[in-house]
Short mmCIF file of C-alpha atoms and ligand atoms in Angstrom, two decimals:
data_model
loop_
_atom_site.label_atom_id
_atom_site.label_comp_id
_atom_site.label_asym_id
_atom_site.label_seq_id
_atom_site.Cartn_x
_atom_site.Cartn_y
_atom_site.Cartn_z
CA MET K 10 33.29 17.18 52.99
CA LYS K 11 32.02 20.20 51.10
CA LEU K 12 32.21 23.43 53.05
CA TRP K 13 29.97 25.23 50.75
CA PRO K 14 27.32 26.03 49.85
CA PRO K 15 26.12 26.21 53.54
CA LYS K 16 23.19 23.96 54.37
CA ALA K 17 20.58 25.12 56.83
CA GLY K 18 21.80 25.18 60.29
CA ARG K 19 25.48 24.36 59.47
CA ILE K 20 27.96 26.26 61.59
CA TYR K 21 29.82 28.43 59.12
CA ARG K 22 32.69 30.56 59.93
CA GLY K 23 31.64 30.73 63.66
CA SER K 24 28.00 31.53 62.85
CA ILE K 25 25.00 29.39 62.08
CA VAL K 26 23.76 29.85 58.61
CA LYS K 27 19.94 29.69 58.86
CA SER K 28 19.17 29.34 55.18
CA GLU K 29 20.94 28.93 51.82
CA ASN K 30 19.50 32.33 50.79
CA THR K 31 21.40 34.87 52.86
CA PRO K 32 20.37 38.51 52.43
CA SER K 33 23.79 39.22 51.22
CA GLY K 34 23.15 37.23 48.00
CA PRO K 35 25.21 34.87 46.09
CA ARG K 36 28.86 34.17 46.20
CA ALA K 37 30.35 36.59 43.63
CA ILE K 38 33.40 35.36 41.66
CA ALA K 39 35.00 37.87 39.22
CA VAL K 40 37.04 36.67 36.30
CA ALA K 41 39.63 39.18 35.01
CA SER K 42 42.85 39.50 33.17
CA GLY K 43 45.43 42.12 32.45
CA LYS K 44 45.68 41.53 28.62
CA GLY K 45 42.58 40.77 26.48
CA GLY K 46 41.90 37.54 24.55
CA VAL K 47 43.49 35.32 27.14
CA GLY K 48 40.43 33.14 27.68
CA LYS K 49 38.40 34.84 30.40
CA THR K 50 35.01 34.42 28.81
CA SER K 51 35.77 30.89 27.79
CA LEU K 52 36.63 30.17 31.40
CA SER K 53 33.64 32.05 32.94
CA VAL K 54 31.20 30.28 30.53
CA ASN K 55 32.59 26.71 31.29
CA LEU K 56 33.05 27.24 34.95
CA ALA K 57 29.47 28.52 35.19
CA LEU K 58 28.25 25.34 33.39
CA CYS K 59 30.36 23.15 35.42
CA MET K 60 29.20 24.56 38.77
CA ALA K 61 25.61 24.39 37.59
CA LYS K 62 26.13 20.78 36.71
CA MET K 63 27.34 20.25 40.31
CA GLY K 64 23.87 21.37 41.41
CA LEU K 65 24.43 25.03 42.09
CA ASN K 66 22.18 27.86 41.04
CA VAL K 67 24.57 29.94 38.82
CA THR K 68 24.12 33.28 37.21
CA LEU K 69 26.72 34.55 34.57
CA LEU K 70 26.96 38.22 34.20
CA ASP K 71 28.66 39.51 31.01
CA ALA K 72 30.21 42.61 32.30
CA ASP K 73 32.54 42.93 29.38
CA LEU K 74 31.63 46.20 28.03
CA GLY K 75 32.68 45.30 24.55
CA LEU K 76 30.97 42.53 22.81
CA ALA K 77 28.50 40.18 24.48
CA ASN K 78 30.87 37.25 24.08
CA ALA K 79 29.62 35.05 26.85
CA GLU K 80 26.12 34.93 25.09
CA VAL K 81 27.81 34.15 21.68
CA MET K 82 29.82 31.27 23.26
CA LEU K 83 26.58 29.90 24.69
CA GLY K 84 24.72 30.27 21.34
CA LEU K 85 22.27 32.55 23.12
CA VAL K 86 20.83 35.60 21.62
CA PRO K 87 19.35 37.72 24.50
CA ARG K 88 16.90 40.31 23.23
CA PHE K 89 17.49 42.51 26.25
CA SER K 90 20.32 43.59 28.58
CA LEU K 91 20.84 45.70 31.61
CA TYR K 92 20.29 48.72 29.28
CA GLU K 93 16.70 48.04 29.16
CA VAL K 94 16.59 47.71 32.95
CA LEU K 95 18.36 51.01 33.28
CA TYR K 96 16.67 52.98 30.51
CA GLY K 97 13.53 50.90 29.65
CA ASP K 98 10.93 49.18 31.69
CA LYS K 99 12.41 45.72 32.00
CA THR K 100 13.02 43.80 35.10
CA ILE K 101 16.02 41.65 35.91
CA GLU K 102 13.92 38.43 35.32
CA GLU K 103 12.73 39.79 32.03
CA ILE K 104 16.33 40.23 30.60
CA THR K 105 17.70 37.02 32.15
CA VAL K 106 18.19 34.16 29.57
CA GLN K 107 18.53 30.53 30.55
CA GLY K 108 21.50 28.62 29.27
CA PRO K 109 22.55 25.05 29.49
CA PHE K 110 22.25 23.30 32.92
CA GLY K 111 19.77 26.03 33.92
CA ILE K 112 22.32 28.78 34.16
CA ASN K 113 21.04 32.24 34.08
CA VAL K 114 22.77 34.65 31.76
CA ILE K 115 22.59 38.43 32.22
CA SER K 116 23.89 40.66 29.36
CA GLY K 117 25.64 43.91 30.61
CA GLY K 118 24.81 45.50 27.33
CA SER K 119 27.63 47.32 25.40
CA GLY K 120 28.78 50.20 27.59
CA CYS K 121 25.80 50.45 29.90
CA LEU K 122 27.42 48.87 32.87
CA GLU K 123 30.01 51.74 32.75
CA MET K 124 29.46 52.49 36.52
CA ALA K 125 31.26 55.80 36.67
CA ASN K 126 29.07 57.09 33.75
CA LEU K 127 25.83 56.08 35.60
CA ASP K 128 24.42 58.91 37.57
CA HIS K 129 23.52 58.21 41.29
CA ASN K 130 19.85 57.75 40.63
CA ARG K 131 20.43 55.15 37.90
CA ARG K 132 22.97 53.20 40.10
CA GLN K 133 20.41 53.21 42.95
CA TRP K 134 17.63 51.98 40.52
CA LEU K 135 19.89 49.06 39.29
CA LEU K 136 20.63 48.32 42.94
CA LYS K 137 16.83 48.32 43.66
CA MET K 138 16.02 46.12 40.70
CA PHE K 139 18.69 43.55 41.80
CA ASP K 140 17.21 43.76 45.39
CA ARG K 141 13.81 42.88 44.00
CA PHE K 142 15.19 40.19 41.82
CA ASN K 143 14.22 37.09 43.81
CA CYS K 144 17.68 35.59 43.56
CA ARG K 145 18.10 32.15 44.68
CA ASP K 146 21.55 31.84 43.25
CA ASP K 147 24.52 30.27 44.96
CA VAL K 148 27.03 31.79 42.62
CA LEU K 149 27.46 34.90 40.46
CA ILE K 150 30.19 34.68 37.89
CA ILE K 151 31.21 37.94 36.39
CA ASP K 152 32.96 38.04 33.20
CA ASN K 153 34.88 41.26 33.08
CA GLY K 154 36.46 43.33 30.33
CA ALA K 155 40.30 43.17 29.91
CA GLY K 156 42.64 45.62 31.42
CA ILE K 157 42.77 47.99 34.39
CA ASN K 158 40.15 50.80 34.56
CA LYS K 159 37.80 52.07 37.19
CA ASN K 160 35.01 49.90 36.22
CA VAL K 161 36.96 46.61 36.19
CA LEU K 162 38.41 47.45 39.52
CA GLY K 163 34.90 48.28 41.00
CA PHE K 164 33.72 44.85 39.96
CA LEU K 165 36.69 43.12 41.25
CA ALA K 166 36.49 44.99 44.52
CA ALA K 167 32.83 44.14 44.94
CA ALA K 168 33.28 40.57 44.34
CA GLY K 169 34.23 38.19 47.10
CA GLU K 170 36.77 36.31 44.96
CA VAL K 171 38.80 37.04 42.02
CA ILE K 172 40.29 34.86 39.17
CA ILE K 173 42.95 36.19 37.11
CA VAL K 174 43.42 34.47 33.77
CA VAL K 175 46.97 34.51 32.25
CA THR K 176 48.67 32.81 29.45
CA PRO K 177 52.35 31.91 29.30
CA ASP K 178 52.88 34.75 26.87
CA PRO K 179 55.20 37.34 28.47
CA THR K 180 52.81 40.25 27.60
CA SER K 181 50.01 38.46 29.31
CA LEU K 182 52.21 37.94 32.30
CA THR K 183 53.36 41.56 32.45
CA ASP K 184 49.68 42.77 32.19
CA ALA K 185 48.40 40.29 34.76
CA TYR K 186 51.12 41.33 37.17
CA ALA K 187 50.17 45.05 36.63
CA LEU K 188 46.52 44.17 37.59
CA ILE K 189 47.57 42.04 40.63
CA LYS K 190 49.87 44.98 41.80
CA VAL K 191 46.85 47.44 41.62
CA LEU K 192 44.76 44.94 43.63
CA ALA K 193 47.46 44.55 46.10
CA ASN K 194 48.54 48.28 46.44
CA TYR K 195 45.01 49.55 46.84
CA LYS K 196 44.23 46.54 49.24
CA VAL K 197 41.36 45.48 47.05
CA HIS K 198 41.88 41.76 47.87
CA SER K 199 44.61 40.11 49.94
CA GLU K 200 44.48 37.05 47.70
CA VAL K 201 43.47 36.14 44.33
CA TYR K 202 43.20 32.89 42.18
CA LEU K 203 45.41 32.47 39.12
CA VAL K 204 44.50 30.20 36.15
CA VAL K 205 46.98 29.70 33.57
CA ASN K 206 45.39 29.17 30.14
CA ARG K 207 46.86 27.98 26.90
CA ALA K 208 49.79 26.17 28.54
CA SER K 209 51.54 23.64 26.40
CA GLY K 210 51.70 21.38 29.45
CA LYS K 211 51.86 21.15 33.15
CA GLN K 212 55.43 22.22 33.27
CA GLU K 213 54.88 25.44 31.39
CA ALA K 214 51.71 26.16 33.47
CA ILE K 215 53.80 25.66 36.79
CA HIS K 216 56.59 27.78 35.36
CA THR K 217 54.18 30.59 34.63
CA LEU K 218 52.51 30.35 38.05
CA ASN K 219 55.78 30.35 39.76
CA LYS K 220 56.94 33.47 37.93
CA ILE K 221 54.04 35.49 39.07
CA GLN K 222 54.08 33.93 42.53
CA THR K 223 57.76 34.82 43.06
CA VAL K 224 57.63 38.42 41.92
CA ALA K 225 54.42 39.02 43.76
CA GLY K 226 55.94 37.27 46.94
CA ARG K 227 58.86 39.65 46.75
CA PHE K 228 57.26 42.96 46.03
CA LEU K 229 53.48 42.68 46.82
CA GLU K 230 51.36 41.83 49.89
CA ILE K 231 48.90 39.59 48.03
CA LYS K 232 48.68 35.86 48.00
CA ILE K 233 48.42 34.18 44.61
CA ASN K 234 46.49 30.87 44.90
CA ASN K 235 46.77 28.35 42.22
CA LEU K 236 43.45 27.41 40.85
CA GLY K 237 44.56 25.32 37.96
CA TRP K 238 45.54 25.41 34.30
CA ILE K 239 44.01 24.81 30.96
CA PRO K 240 46.06 23.43 28.09
CA GLU K 241 46.31 24.93 24.57
CA ASP K 242 43.47 22.71 23.22
CA ARG K 243 41.85 22.74 19.81
CA VAL K 244 38.51 21.72 21.35
CA VAL K 245 38.41 25.09 23.02
CA ALA K 246 38.63 27.09 19.84
CA GLN K 247 36.43 24.57 17.96
CA ALA K 248 33.73 24.80 20.59
CA ILE K 249 33.77 28.69 20.45
CA ARG K 250 33.35 28.50 16.64
CA LYS K 251 30.38 26.05 17.07
CA GLN K 252 28.97 28.42 19.80
CA GLN K 253 28.75 25.38 22.09
CA PRO K 254 30.92 25.45 25.27
CA PHE K 255 33.74 22.74 25.46
CA PHE K 256 32.37 21.46 28.83
CA ILE K 257 29.30 20.29 26.81
CA THR K 258 30.91 19.27 23.40
CA SER K 259 33.98 17.65 24.94
CA PRO K 260 33.33 16.75 28.56
CA SER K 261 36.23 14.37 28.88
CA SER K 262 38.76 16.80 27.29
CA THR K 263 41.73 17.96 29.36
CA ALA K 264 40.18 21.39 29.23
CA SER K 265 36.89 20.30 30.69
CA ARG K 266 38.57 18.17 33.33
CA SER K 267 40.70 21.17 34.28
CA VAL K 268 37.70 23.44 34.68
CA ALA K 269 35.93 20.67 36.82
CA GLY K 270 39.01 20.52 39.05
CA MET K 271 38.60 24.35 39.50
CA ALA K 272 35.03 24.16 40.36
CA GLU K 273 35.82 21.39 42.88
CA LEU K 274 38.52 23.53 44.36
CA LEU K 275 36.18 26.65 44.69
CA THR K 276 33.26 24.70 46.16
CA GLY K 277 35.62 22.96 48.58
CA VAL K 278 36.66 26.19 50.23
CA ALA K 279 34.36 28.50 52.06
CA PRO K 280 33.88 31.87 50.22
CA SER K 281 35.25 35.06 51.77
CA PRO K 282 32.83 36.51 54.24
CA ALA K 283 29.86 38.03 52.69
CA VAL K 284 29.57 41.75 52.54
CA SER K 285 26.43 43.40 53.83
CA GLY K 286 24.37 44.45 50.88
CA GLY K 287 26.12 41.84 48.75
CA PHE K 288 27.90 42.30 45.44
CA TRP K 289 25.53 44.91 44.07
CA GLY K 290 25.41 46.84 47.24
CA LYS K 291 29.05 47.04 47.56
CA LEU K 292 29.56 47.86 43.90
CA MET K 293 27.10 50.78 44.07
CA GLY K 294 28.71 51.95 47.29
CA LEU K 295 32.04 52.04 45.66
CA PHE K 296 30.87 54.41 42.96
CA GLY K 297 29.07 56.63 45.45
N1 LIG H 19 42.88 26.79 26.08
C1 LIG H 19 42.68 27.28 24.73
N2 LIG H 19 43.08 26.56 23.77
C2 LIG H 19 43.10 27.07 22.57
N3 LIG H 19 42.49 28.27 22.18
C3 LIG H 19 42.01 28.93 23.23
C4 LIG H 19 42.07 28.62 24.57
N4 LIG H 19 41.55 29.54 25.39
C5 LIG H 19 41.18 30.45 24.58
N5 LIG H 19 41.40 30.19 23.39
C6 LIG H 19 41.23 31.09 22.02
O1 LIG H 19 41.33 32.43 22.46
C7 LIG H 19 40.27 33.23 22.04
C8 LIG H 19 39.87 34.22 23.16
O2 LIG H 19 39.20 33.60 24.15
P1 LIG H 19 38.11 34.51 25.07
O3 LIG H 19 37.25 35.19 24.29
O4 LIG H 19 37.65 33.56 26.07
O5 LIG H 19 39.17 35.56 25.85
P2 LIG H 19 38.85 36.71 26.57
O6 LIG H 19 39.91 36.98 27.55
O7 LIG H 19 37.56 36.63 27.18
O8 LIG H 19 38.80 37.89 25.46
P3 LIG H 19 38.45 39.48 25.61
O9 LIG H 19 39.49 40.09 26.44
O10 LIG H 19 38.28 40.01 24.18
O11 LIG H 19 37.05 39.51 26.37
C9 LIG H 19 39.15 32.26 21.72
O12 LIG H 19 38.43 32.66 20.60
C10 LIG H 19 39.83 30.87 21.50
O13 LIG H 19 39.95 30.75 20.20
#
């Protein structure tokens, strides 16, 4: 039985959820990594599509402050980004682009989601715009930039759930551990999901997961949950070159089946309790 999304009247974590549209907004899932280029965007895009295909209303937010990779992978060319919401006269609806399976894609716009650089009024304006945005979403997937900085940590802290993407490459492992350590030490989250990407096989994926779980178990107070693994698969790279996500071009590939397994797992567990004000409220609150 699916625990989530809650249906009207269902008893959910001790309280009755009256409607699917809670004032706290959608379930926010942030995708991050220590090292760049490990497959965050590819996972974010394909997970969003997979969840949408399951019947959920999904928005993908490209919060990577560099290039708008999520849009490129989807073959979309958004004319506007949150820049035009912050500094122009556009609304969130006007900058949102529809992707396959009806997913909504919001482009962060290079650099403009740099929260620490936004003054208080602009942050409040963004919050107001998201409040006005008649959001019927079940899920918000946030594709973050690589590394550990104030901005990424803010997005991860505001999200209810965090997925860390890692590859078996030792440098990726070290960088992922560094990120997890910050999340644990600052008590940002008490648990995170881990996805091992580009593994040569199940054994390598399990070995990679075990390495992080062992070290984290010994030194950190954070639980690392296994969300799944994606093999090194040329359909992934080919799909990116074609600007068509692999979940669409190769639905029966191991990579697609892996992502489907992750979506099943996520929808099978209740999300962490919603924060009042939702993702955007918490994000703005963190930056003052
Ligand atoms: N499972 C995979 N099999 C083969 N190639 C892959 C796989 N996952 C990712 N790649 C390759 O890695 C490259 C980087 O992927 P992606 O852009 O998703 O990473 P990223 O972590 O979002 O990068 P950035 O940190 O720059 O935002 C892709 O262009 C693709 O060629």
